[in-house]
């Protein structure tokens, strides 16, 4: 064999070796990832040939499969969604174009391929019974969800609301507006229309596909003052009656002056103000001074205790992924002062701010938020059942009590900033927020709170995007309606 032929043979054998290694890698090590890839249309087609388990809320199916094939044809299961736009941000959608929400996070249980269903699947093979996916039961309270959804729809608002049971961490409501009807993108008989509808939603500048409750970051504005007050008490030994300078304008060595945000242009006539009164009327300058007094590390550490700044790899999942909220350590006084009032580099999801309210409500202990209450096999046997667990001890019980007393003044005192969140006959603890968004855009408007203040059953966070008003007039009424759905039952 001459040299050129020998070289060609060696080269060809090397190519075959590389090809075999590549096939081994794909089929042996990448198989599961490729099967689960949302762009794998074969995976989607396989979903259509077998019944998928329902997603349930309060025992009612809000997503279920229905055989739409002709009697003589092979099974063709269409996913049906109830509730219109109200539940879609949570349930997500199973479609040829994308699988999202609970449909994605609990896919292996819903389609019956999860290892925890192996015994049932084997039994079905033996008995000849048609296999089915498991039932995934969610924690959402239909009345709480509807109250929040109606508030955004009726007001024509964009934004989000989250409600938690502070005693367990169960997510009682998760509203994102605008939303969309999952049925519009889930058709198996008219896939072209479904895909076109999905592309239209993707290109919509209002981002209806975005789950704002868990995945959008906002400056929390003055709702973050609860965190700052907690840090002042925990790290500086402050009390509700402790005072600090509250000038009408706060000057910094670097950066623009900071005005207070109260009517009349003053917090306490320019005199030092108590921590309790500063929370009650939402004074900017005094809370900025508290932040600078404690320092950036103490403020950031306190925020982390509430759930901000999660370590890499420890980001919260409910089981939907949650965008990490951020409150980094600041050293420049101008930036730190503004961080103390929820501006600057502080960013939070509505879920995070609901966790702040829930932590105060639960004596300083934050319970880990969760959306899936239980998973039942097709024979109604329990596959999994979520047990409440502690997420963190954000503050001491005594600090939580002080914060609660101050937050009650927000909704009950005549000059409180959050009287719009008050419930007749029930004491509500709350905090408003008006967050600047930069440029000429209108402010975001917030309200966080919990009720009843002395025995909390629900904690909420509501944000209105670019409302341009105040948290007490725009966000608080929606929060009140969501709380009333629980406390006035």
GROMACS .gro file of C-alpha atoms in nm:
model
  489
    1UNK     CA    1   0.000   0.000   0.000
    2UNK     CA    2   0.151   0.330  -0.102
    3UNK     CA    3   0.179   0.620   0.135
    4UNK     CA    4  -0.114   0.836   0.007
    5UNK     CA    5  -0.357   0.544   0.030
    6UNK     CA    6  -0.233   0.456   0.378
    7UNK     CA    7  -0.279   0.816   0.495
    8UNK     CA    8  -0.629   0.826   0.348
    9UNK     CA    9  -0.718   0.500   0.524
   10UNK     CA   10  -0.593   0.629   0.859
   11UNK     CA   11  -0.784   0.955   0.812
   12UNK     CA   12  -1.103   0.769   0.722
   13UNK     CA   13  -1.073   0.543   1.027
   14UNK     CA   14  -1.019   0.849   1.245
   15UNK     CA   15  -1.338   1.004   1.107
   16UNK     CA   16  -1.532   0.687   1.185
   17UNK     CA   17  -1.388   0.686   1.538
   18UNK     CA   18  -1.497   1.048   1.592
   19UNK     CA   19  -1.842   0.967   1.452
   20UNK     CA   20  -1.880   0.670   1.686
   21UNK     CA   21  -1.770   0.877   1.986
   22UNK     CA   22  -2.018   1.149   1.892
   23UNK     CA   23  -2.304   0.900   1.857
   24UNK     CA   24  -2.209   0.740   2.189
   25UNK     CA   25  -2.209   1.080   2.356
   26UNK     CA   26  -2.545   1.178   2.209
   27UNK     CA   27  -2.723   0.845   2.268
   28UNK     CA   28  -2.556   0.752   2.595
   29UNK     CA   29  -2.501   1.079   2.779
   30UNK     CA   30  -2.721   1.338   2.610
   31UNK     CA   31  -3.031   1.128   2.549
   32UNK     CA   32  -3.231   1.254   2.848
   33UNK     CA   33  -3.150   1.618   2.777
   34UNK     CA   34  -3.250   1.583   2.413
   35UNK     CA   35  -3.573   1.407   2.505
   36UNK     CA   36  -3.663   1.684   2.750
   37UNK     CA   37  -3.558   1.967   2.516
   38UNK     CA   38  -3.866   2.188   2.464
   39UNK     CA   39  -3.776   2.224   2.095
   40UNK     CA   40  -3.799   1.846   2.045
   41UNK     CA   41  -4.129   1.820   1.854
   42UNK     CA   42  -4.115   1.441   1.871
   43UNK     CA   43  -4.142   1.471   2.247
   44UNK     CA   44  -4.450   1.690   2.201
   45UNK     CA   45  -4.604   1.441   1.956
   46UNK     CA   46  -4.554   1.161   2.207
   47UNK     CA   47  -4.741   1.367   2.467
   48UNK     CA   48  -5.043   1.372   2.238
   49UNK     CA   49  -5.074   0.993   2.222
   50UNK     CA   50  -5.140   0.936   2.594
   51UNK     CA   51  -5.357   1.096   2.862
   52UNK     CA   52  -5.170   1.353   3.069
   53UNK     CA   53  -5.257   1.407   3.433
   54UNK     CA   54  -5.459   1.713   3.531
   55UNK     CA   55  -5.341   2.023   3.716
   56UNK     CA   56  -5.588   2.093   3.995
   57UNK     CA   57  -5.675   2.390   4.215
   58UNK     CA   58  -5.905   2.333   4.513
   59UNK     CA   59  -5.994   1.993   4.369
   60UNK     CA   60  -6.098   2.130   4.029
   61UNK     CA   61  -5.905   2.061   3.710
   62UNK     CA   62  -5.771   2.379   3.552
   63UNK     CA   63  -5.565   2.187   3.293
   64UNK     CA   64  -5.661   1.843   3.162
   65UNK     CA   65  -5.633   1.622   2.854
   66UNK     CA   66  -5.921   1.530   2.625
   67UNK     CA   67  -5.916   1.282   2.338
   68UNK     CA   68  -6.020   1.477   2.027
   69UNK     CA   69  -5.947   1.202   1.772
   70UNK     CA   70  -6.220   1.045   1.566
   71UNK     CA   71  -6.345   0.717   1.708
   72UNK     CA   72  -6.168   0.516   1.440
   73UNK     CA   73  -5.837   0.697   1.472
   74UNK     CA   74  -5.545   0.673   1.710
   75UNK     CA   75  -5.576   0.869   2.035
   76UNK     CA   76  -5.504   1.242   2.007
   77UNK     CA   77  -5.507   1.422   2.338
   78UNK     CA   78  -5.577   1.795   2.344
   79UNK     CA   79  -5.475   1.992   2.652
   80UNK     CA   80  -5.765   2.205   2.776
   81UNK     CA   81  -5.732   2.500   3.013
   82UNK     CA   82  -6.001   2.660   3.225
   83UNK     CA   83  -6.003   3.002   3.387
   84UNK     CA   84  -5.900   3.195   3.078
   85UNK     CA   85  -5.600   3.418   3.146
   86UNK     CA   86  -5.620   3.393   3.526
   87UNK     CA   87  -5.417   3.076   3.583
   88UNK     CA   88  -5.193   3.063   3.275
   89UNK     CA   89  -4.884   3.229   3.432
   90UNK     CA   90  -4.879   2.945   3.687
   91UNK     CA   91  -5.009   2.642   3.496
   92UNK     CA   92  -4.816   2.738   3.185
   93UNK     CA   93  -4.899   2.565   2.859
   94UNK     CA   94  -4.812   2.247   2.671
   95UNK     CA   95  -4.779   2.336   2.305
   96UNK     CA   96  -4.579   2.250   1.996
   97UNK     CA   97  -4.390   2.576   2.037
   98UNK     CA   98  -4.317   2.577   2.410
   99UNK     CA   99  -4.384   2.404   2.742
  100UNK     CA  100  -4.393   2.641   3.038
  101UNK     CA  101  -4.505   2.680   3.399
  102UNK     CA  102  -4.617   2.379   3.598
  103UNK     CA  103  -4.664   2.192   3.269
  104UNK     CA  104  -4.286   2.207   3.232
  105UNK     CA  105  -4.171   2.195   3.596
  106UNK     CA  106  -4.381   1.885   3.674
  107UNK     CA  107  -4.371   1.734   3.325
  108UNK     CA  108  -4.247   1.386   3.421
  109UNK     CA  109  -4.523   1.346   3.680
  110UNK     CA  110  -4.794   1.480   3.451
  111UNK     CA  111  -4.694   1.256   3.160
  112UNK     CA  112  -4.641   0.952   3.383
  113UNK     CA  113  -4.272   0.890   3.311
  114UNK     CA  114  -4.141   0.989   3.655
  115UNK     CA  115  -3.951   0.714   3.839
  116UNK     CA  116  -4.186   0.758   4.134
  117UNK     CA  117  -4.464   0.618   3.914
  118UNK     CA  118  -4.262   0.312   3.805
  119UNK     CA  119  -4.457   0.063   4.019
  120UNK     CA  120  -4.789   0.195   3.893
  121UNK     CA  121  -4.666   0.185   3.534
  122UNK     CA  122  -4.551  -0.176   3.573
  123UNK     CA  123  -4.888  -0.268   3.719
  124UNK     CA  124  -5.065  -0.103   3.426
  125UNK     CA  125  -4.855  -0.303   3.179
  126UNK     CA  126  -4.947  -0.628   3.357
  127UNK     CA  127  -5.318  -0.549   3.381
  128UNK     CA  128  -5.346  -0.392   3.036
  129UNK     CA  129  -5.478  -0.067   3.186
  130UNK     CA  130  -5.414   0.250   2.987
  131UNK     CA  131  -5.137   0.446   3.164
  132UNK     CA  132  -5.214   0.798   3.287
  133UNK     CA  133  -5.011   1.081   3.431
  134UNK     CA  134  -5.034   1.191   3.793
  135UNK     CA  135  -5.258   1.465   3.931
  136UNK     CA  136  -5.070   1.777   4.040
  137UNK     CA  137  -5.258   1.977   4.302
  138UNK     CA  138  -5.164   2.343   4.349
  139UNK     CA  139  -5.181   2.561   4.658
  140UNK     CA  140  -5.362   2.851   4.490
  141UNK     CA  141  -5.682   2.974   4.654
  142UNK     CA  142  -5.932   3.044   4.370
  143UNK     CA  143  -6.091   3.337   4.554
  144UNK     CA  144  -5.756   3.501   4.630
  145UNK     CA  145  -5.638   3.451   4.271
  146UNK     CA  146  -5.963   3.588   4.129
  147UNK     CA  147  -5.957   3.893   4.356
  148UNK     CA  148  -5.606   3.982   4.238
  149UNK     CA  149  -5.679   3.906   3.873
  150UNK     CA  150  -5.998   4.114   3.876
  151UNK     CA  151  -5.816   4.406   4.036
  152UNK     CA  152  -5.559   4.421   3.756
  153UNK     CA  153  -5.813   4.359   3.480
  154UNK     CA  154  -6.068   4.612   3.604
  155UNK     CA  155  -5.802   4.877   3.660
  156UNK     CA  156  -5.632   4.812   3.326
  157UNK     CA  157  -5.303   4.770   3.513
  158UNK     CA  158  -4.984   4.582   3.433
  159UNK     CA  159  -4.788   4.424   3.714
  160UNK     CA  160  -4.813   4.135   3.955
  161UNK     CA  161  -4.942   4.018   4.291
  162UNK     CA  162  -4.837   3.733   4.517
  163UNK     CA  163  -5.016   3.605   4.827
  164UNK     CA  164  -4.864   3.362   5.079
  165UNK     CA  165  -4.985   3.171   5.380
  166UNK     CA  166  -4.722   3.305   5.621
  167UNK     CA  167  -4.759   3.001   5.849
  168UNK     CA  168  -4.675   2.741   5.581
  169UNK     CA  169  -4.529   2.919   5.276
  170UNK     CA  170  -4.812   2.798   5.050
  171UNK     CA  171  -4.863   3.036   4.757
  172UNK     CA  172  -5.229   3.138   4.770
  173UNK     CA  173  -5.220   3.373   4.472
  174UNK     CA  174  -4.980   3.451   4.188
  175UNK     CA  175  -5.118   3.705   3.942
  176UNK     CA  176  -4.930   3.839   3.641
  177UNK     CA  177  -5.079   4.100   3.409
  178UNK     CA  178  -5.110   4.105   3.117
  179UNK     CA  179  -5.160   3.735   3.065
  180UNK     CA  180  -5.299   3.517   2.786
  181UNK     CA  181  -5.536   3.224   2.735
  182UNK     CA  182  -5.333   2.904   2.708
  183UNK     CA  183  -5.599   2.752   2.482
  184UNK     CA  184  -5.500   2.999   2.209
  185UNK     CA  185  -5.158   2.835   2.170
  186UNK     CA  186  -5.234   2.473   2.261
  187UNK     CA  187  -5.440   2.346   1.966
  188UNK     CA  188  -5.335   2.004   1.830
  189UNK     CA  189  -5.575   2.019   1.534
  190UNK     CA  190  -5.475   2.364   1.410
  191UNK     CA  191  -5.107   2.388   1.493
  192UNK     CA  192  -5.034   2.666   1.244
  193UNK     CA  193  -5.276   2.900   1.419
  194UNK     CA  194  -5.140   2.798   1.760
  195UNK     CA  195  -4.782   2.870   1.653
  196UNK     CA  196  -4.880   3.203   1.496
  197UNK     CA  197  -5.059   3.303   1.815
  198UNK     CA  198  -4.752   3.214   2.021
  199UNK     CA  199  -4.520   3.414   1.795
  200UNK     CA  200  -4.756   3.711   1.826
  201UNK     CA  201  -4.743   3.685   2.204
  202UNK     CA  202  -4.362   3.665   2.195
  203UNK     CA  203  -4.347   3.986   1.993
  204UNK     CA  204  -4.599   4.175   2.207
  205UNK     CA  205  -4.413   4.463   2.379
  206UNK     CA  206  -4.631   4.416   2.689
  207UNK     CA  207  -4.474   4.070   2.738
  208UNK     CA  208  -4.781   3.862   2.828
  209UNK     CA  209  -4.562   3.548   2.832
  210UNK     CA  210  -4.357   3.687   3.124
  211UNK     CA  211  -4.452   3.563   3.469
  212UNK     CA  212  -4.405   3.892   3.650
  213UNK     CA  213  -4.486   3.742   3.990
  214UNK     CA  214  -4.170   3.529   3.992
  215UNK     CA  215  -3.945   3.646   3.709
  216UNK     CA  216  -3.960   4.025   3.687
  217UNK     CA  217  -3.739   4.248   3.900
  218UNK     CA  218  -3.863   4.588   4.017
  219UNK     CA  219  -3.720   4.857   4.243
  220UNK     CA  220  -3.929   4.790   4.557
  221UNK     CA  221  -3.932   5.153   4.663
  222UNK     CA  222  -4.051   5.227   5.014
  223UNK     CA  223  -4.173   4.872   5.081
  224UNK     CA  224  -3.802   4.797   5.131
  225UNK     CA  225  -3.806   5.033   5.430
  226UNK     CA  226  -3.940   4.736   5.627
  227UNK     CA  227  -3.606   4.563   5.560
  228UNK     CA  228  -3.415   4.880   5.654
  229UNK     CA  229  -3.613   4.917   5.975
  230UNK     CA  230  -3.548   4.551   6.058
  231UNK     CA  231  -3.175   4.604   6.007
  232UNK     CA  232  -3.180   4.916   6.227
  233UNK     CA  233  -3.340   4.719   6.509
  234UNK     CA  234  -3.129   4.405   6.465
  235UNK     CA  235  -2.788   4.562   6.399
  236UNK     CA  236  -2.808   4.897   6.578
  237UNK     CA  237  -3.041   4.811   6.867
  238UNK     CA  238  -3.292   5.072   6.755
  239UNK     CA  239  -3.649   5.075   6.884
  240UNK     CA  240  -3.967   5.216   6.727
  241UNK     CA  241  -3.909   5.530   6.936
  242UNK     CA  242  -3.544   5.575   6.833
  243UNK     CA  243  -3.487   5.897   6.637
  244UNK     CA  244  -3.259   6.002   6.355
  245UNK     CA  245  -3.224   6.318   6.149
  246UNK     CA  246  -3.509   6.366   5.900
  247UNK     CA  247  -3.425   6.681   5.703
  248UNK     CA  248  -3.653   6.801   5.428
  249UNK     CA  249  -3.360   6.756   5.188
  250UNK     CA  250  -3.072   6.516   5.243
  251UNK     CA  251  -2.737   6.622   5.096
  252UNK     CA  252  -2.465   6.378   4.992
  253UNK     CA  253  -2.099   6.436   4.917
  254UNK     CA  254  -2.162   6.269   4.583
  255UNK     CA  255  -2.489   6.247   4.397
  256UNK     CA  256  -2.808   6.455   4.392
  257UNK     CA  257  -2.997   6.559   4.703
  258UNK     CA  258  -3.273   6.331   4.832
  259UNK     CA  259  -3.611   6.486   4.913
  260UNK     CA  260  -3.859   6.318   5.142
  261UNK     CA  261  -4.176   6.181   4.981
  262UNK     CA  262  -4.442   6.309   5.216
  263UNK     CA  263  -4.713   6.566   5.143
  264UNK     CA  264  -4.606   6.916   5.242
  265UNK     CA  265  -4.237   6.848   5.188
  266UNK     CA  266  -4.149   6.752   5.543
  267UNK     CA  267  -4.130   6.440   5.760
  268UNK     CA  268  -4.130   6.592   6.107
  269UNK     CA  269  -4.093   6.960   6.043
  270UNK     CA  270  -3.730   6.899   5.956
  271UNK     CA  271  -3.662   6.767   6.307
  272UNK     CA  272  -3.535   6.417   6.395
  273UNK     CA  273  -3.809   6.158   6.349
  274UNK     CA  274  -3.883   5.829   6.523
  275UNK     CA  275  -3.843   5.502   6.336
  276UNK     CA  276  -4.213   5.423   6.386
  277UNK     CA  277  -4.333   5.756   6.247
  278UNK     CA  278  -4.090   5.733   5.957
  279UNK     CA  279  -4.243   5.399   5.857
  280UNK     CA  280  -4.595   5.529   5.914
  281UNK     CA  281  -4.559   5.826   5.680
  282UNK     CA  282  -4.283   5.668   5.465
  283UNK     CA  283  -4.015   5.928   5.524
  284UNK     CA  284  -3.726   5.904   5.278
  285UNK     CA  285  -3.458   6.112   5.443
  286UNK     CA  286  -3.470   5.948   5.785
  287UNK     CA  287  -3.470   5.596   5.638
  288UNK     CA  288  -3.176   5.686   5.416
  289UNK     CA  289  -2.995   5.808   5.728
  290UNK     CA  290  -3.068   5.478   5.903
  291UNK     CA  291  -2.914   5.293   5.608
  292UNK     CA  292  -2.599   5.505   5.622
  293UNK     CA  293  -2.581   5.469   5.999
  294UNK     CA  294  -2.577   5.088   5.986
  295UNK     CA  295  -2.359   5.060   5.672
  296UNK     CA  296  -2.398   4.870   5.349
  297UNK     CA  297  -2.294   4.531   5.484
  298UNK     CA  298  -2.555   4.528   5.760
  299UNK     CA  299  -2.831   4.636   5.520
  300UNK     CA  300  -2.734   4.377   5.260
  301UNK     CA  301  -2.704   4.103   5.526
  302UNK     CA  302  -3.052   4.181   5.654
  303UNK     CA  303  -3.192   4.170   5.300
  304UNK     CA  304  -3.019   3.834   5.248
  305UNK     CA  305  -3.189   3.701   5.560
  306UNK     CA  306  -3.522   3.782   5.397
  307UNK     CA  307  -3.421   3.599   5.076
  308UNK     CA  308  -3.232   3.855   4.868
  309UNK     CA  309  -2.888   3.773   4.724
  310UNK     CA  310  -2.920   3.392   4.712
  311UNK     CA  311  -2.587   3.210   4.667
  312UNK     CA  312  -2.525   3.075   4.319
  313UNK     CA  313  -2.692   2.739   4.282
  314UNK     CA  314  -2.934   2.805   4.569
  315UNK     CA  315  -3.184   3.019   4.382
  316UNK     CA  316  -3.542   2.969   4.492
  317UNK     CA  317  -3.772   2.733   4.301
  318UNK     CA  318  -4.140   2.688   4.385
  319UNK     CA  319  -4.100   2.463   4.169
  320UNK     CA  320  -4.111   2.732   3.898
  321UNK     CA  321  -3.778   2.912   3.878
  322UNK     CA  322  -3.762   3.248   4.054
  323UNK     CA  323  -3.543   3.538   3.947
  324UNK     CA  324  -3.300   3.623   4.230
  325UNK     CA  325  -3.373   3.950   4.410
  326UNK     CA  326  -3.073   4.172   4.474
  327UNK     CA  327  -2.960   4.409   4.748
  328UNK     CA  328  -2.582   4.432   4.709
  329UNK     CA  329  -2.342   4.584   4.961
  330UNK     CA  330  -2.309   4.957   4.895
  331UNK     CA  331  -2.033   5.185   5.025
  332UNK     CA  332  -2.105   5.519   4.860
  333UNK     CA  333  -2.341   5.717   5.086
  334UNK     CA  334  -2.553   5.846   4.800
  335UNK     CA  335  -2.612   5.494   4.667
  336UNK     CA  336  -2.648   5.341   5.014
  337UNK     CA  337  -2.897   5.604   5.129
  338UNK     CA  338  -3.113   5.538   4.827
  339UNK     CA  339  -3.077   5.162   4.875
  340UNK     CA  340  -3.226   5.212   5.221
  341UNK     CA  341  -3.547   5.336   5.059
  342UNK     CA  342  -3.560   5.060   4.797
  343UNK     CA  343  -3.401   5.246   4.508
  344UNK     CA  344  -3.047   5.245   4.370
  345UNK     CA  345  -2.934   4.885   4.299
  346UNK     CA  346  -3.209   4.713   4.499
  347UNK     CA  347  -3.430   4.490   4.283
  348UNK     CA  348  -3.701   4.252   4.393
  349UNK     CA  349  -3.964   4.019   4.257
  350UNK     CA  350  -4.320   4.046   4.392
  351UNK     CA  351  -4.267   3.701   4.548
  352UNK     CA  352  -3.964   3.832   4.738
  353UNK     CA  353  -4.157   4.126   4.881
  354UNK     CA  354  -4.441   3.891   4.978
  355UNK     CA  355  -4.177   3.688   5.164
  356UNK     CA  356  -4.071   4.003   5.351
  357UNK     CA  357  -4.431   4.062   5.463
  358UNK     CA  358  -4.477   3.693   5.547
  359UNK     CA  359  -4.159   3.683   5.752
  360UNK     CA  360  -4.274   3.973   5.969
  361UNK     CA  361  -4.619   3.815   5.998
  362UNK     CA  362  -4.475   3.482   6.112
  363UNK     CA  363  -4.269   3.613   6.401
  364UNK     CA  364  -3.956   3.662   6.190
  365UNK     CA  365  -3.956   3.309   6.045
  366UNK     CA  366  -3.995   3.284   5.668
  367UNK     CA  367  -4.141   2.959   5.542
  368UNK     CA  368  -4.021   2.827   5.206
  369UNK     CA  369  -4.273   2.924   4.936
  370UNK     CA  370  -4.428   2.642   4.736
  371UNK     CA  371  -4.693   2.600   4.465
  372UNK     CA  372  -4.746   2.222   4.456
  373UNK     CA  373  -4.946   2.097   4.751
  374UNK     CA  374  -4.963   1.729   4.656
  375UNK     CA  375  -4.926   1.485   4.368
  376UNK     CA  376  -5.170   1.196   4.339
  377UNK     CA  377  -5.140   0.887   4.126
  378UNK     CA  378  -5.424   0.800   3.889
  379UNK     CA  379  -5.564   0.570   4.159
  380UNK     CA  380  -5.560   0.869   4.401
  381UNK     CA  381  -5.272   0.734   4.609
  382UNK     CA  382  -5.028   1.000   4.735
  383UNK     CA  383  -4.704   1.028   4.535
  384UNK     CA  384  -4.572   1.340   4.707
  385UNK     CA  385  -4.711   1.583   4.963
  386UNK     CA  386  -4.533   1.906   5.046
  387UNK     CA  387  -4.444   1.957   5.410
  388UNK     CA  388  -4.389   2.318   5.522
  389UNK     CA  389  -4.026   2.398   5.600
  390UNK     CA  390  -3.838   2.700   5.728
  391UNK     CA  391  -3.660   2.910   5.468
  392UNK     CA  392  -3.486   3.146   5.711
  393UNK     CA  393  -3.513   3.322   6.044
  394UNK     CA  394  -3.506   3.675   5.906
  395UNK     CA  395  -3.543   3.862   6.236
  396UNK     CA  396  -3.613   3.786   6.599
  397UNK     CA  397  -3.969   3.751   6.725
  398UNK     CA  398  -3.939   4.079   6.917
  399UNK     CA  399  -3.819   4.263   6.607
  400UNK     CA  400  -4.108   4.116   6.407
  401UNK     CA  401  -4.347   4.241   6.674
  402UNK     CA  402  -4.201   4.593   6.655
  403UNK     CA  403  -4.224   4.589   6.275
  404UNK     CA  404  -4.585   4.470   6.291
  405UNK     CA  405  -4.682   4.755   6.526
  406UNK     CA  406  -4.521   5.008   6.293
  407UNK     CA  407  -4.686   4.857   5.984
  408UNK     CA  408  -5.028   4.867   6.152
  409UNK     CA  409  -4.987   5.245   6.185
  410UNK     CA  410  -4.945   5.262   5.806
  411UNK     CA  411  -5.304   5.146   5.754
  412UNK     CA  412  -5.474   5.283   6.068
  413UNK     CA  413  -5.320   5.621   6.157
  414UNK     CA  414  -5.490   5.922   5.995
  415UNK     CA  415  -5.167   6.024   5.822
  416UNK     CA  416  -5.065   5.666   5.743
  417UNK     CA  417  -4.959   5.613   5.381
  418UNK     CA  418  -5.154   5.289   5.334
  419UNK     CA  419  -5.507   5.346   5.459
  420UNK     CA  420  -5.631   5.211   5.124
  421UNK     CA  421  -5.528   4.866   5.243
  422UNK     CA  422  -5.739   4.878   5.561
  423UNK     CA  423  -6.013   4.618   5.615
  424UNK     CA  424  -6.312   4.716   5.826
  425UNK     CA  425  -6.315   4.517   6.149
  426UNK     CA  426  -5.974   4.357   6.081
  427UNK     CA  427  -5.637   4.507   6.172
  428UNK     CA  428  -5.400   4.511   5.873
  429UNK     CA  429  -5.023   4.560   5.879
  430UNK     CA  430  -4.894   4.722   5.561
  431UNK     CA  431  -4.633   4.929   5.384
  432UNK     CA  432  -4.667   5.133   5.068
  433UNK     CA  433  -4.406   5.203   4.804
  434UNK     CA  434  -4.361   5.442   4.515
  435UNK     CA  435  -4.055   5.347   4.311
  436UNK     CA  436  -3.887   5.570   4.057
  437UNK     CA  437  -3.806   5.388   3.734
  438UNK     CA  438  -3.569   5.631   3.562
  439UNK     CA  439  -3.618   5.874   3.277
  440UNK     CA  440  -3.964   6.014   3.216
  441UNK     CA  441  -4.149   5.692   3.294
  442UNK     CA  442  -4.417   5.695   3.563
  443UNK     CA  443  -4.344   5.536   3.900
  444UNK     CA  444  -4.418   5.176   4.002
  445UNK     CA  445  -4.663   5.158   4.291
  446UNK     CA  446  -4.641   4.895   4.568
  447UNK     CA  447  -4.820   4.764   4.870
  448UNK     CA  448  -4.712   4.480   5.098
  449UNK     CA  449  -4.895   4.365   5.407
  450UNK     CA  450  -5.067   4.093   5.605
  451UNK     CA  451  -5.391   4.029   5.792
  452UNK     CA  452  -5.514   3.989   6.054
  453UNK     CA  453  -5.218   4.167   6.210
  454UNK     CA  454  -5.251   3.982   6.542
  455UNK     CA  455  -5.304   3.635   6.389
  456UNK     CA  456  -5.192   3.648   6.024
  457UNK     CA  457  -5.355   3.418   5.768
  458UNK     CA  458  -5.235   3.584   5.446
  459UNK     CA  459  -4.941   3.803   5.339
  460UNK     CA  460  -4.943   3.990   5.009
  461UNK     CA  461  -4.733   4.199   4.774
  462UNK     CA  462  -4.878   4.397   4.484
  463UNK     CA  463  -4.693   4.609   4.229
  464UNK     CA  464  -4.852   4.826   3.960
  465UNK     CA  465  -4.615   4.903   3.673
  466UNK     CA  466  -4.586   5.270   3.579
  467UNK     CA  467  -4.906   5.358   3.761
  468UNK     CA  468  -4.782   5.708   3.831
  469UNK     CA  469  -4.988   5.735   4.151
  470UNK     CA  470  -4.921   5.603   4.500
  471UNK     CA  471  -4.906   5.255   4.642
  472UNK     CA  472  -5.179   5.346   4.888
  473UNK     CA  473  -5.429   5.438   4.618
  474UNK     CA  474  -5.341   5.195   4.336
  475UNK     CA  475  -5.183   4.879   4.478
  476UNK     CA  476  -5.337   4.873   4.827
  477UNK     CA  477  -5.700   4.817   4.713
  478UNK     CA  478  -5.594   4.506   4.517
  479UNK     CA  479  -5.400   4.376   4.816
  480UNK     CA  480  -5.700   4.447   5.039
  481UNK     CA  481  -5.930   4.246   4.810
  482UNK     CA  482  -5.690   3.950   4.814
  483UNK     CA  483  -5.664   3.961   5.193
  484UNK     CA  484  -6.041   3.992   5.230
  485UNK     CA  485  -6.083   3.670   5.029
  486UNK     CA  486  -5.921   3.488   5.323
  487UNK     CA  487  -5.997   3.685   5.638
  488UNK     CA  488  -6.366   3.753   5.557
  489UNK     CA  489  -6.451   3.392   5.467
   0.00000   0.00000   0.00000
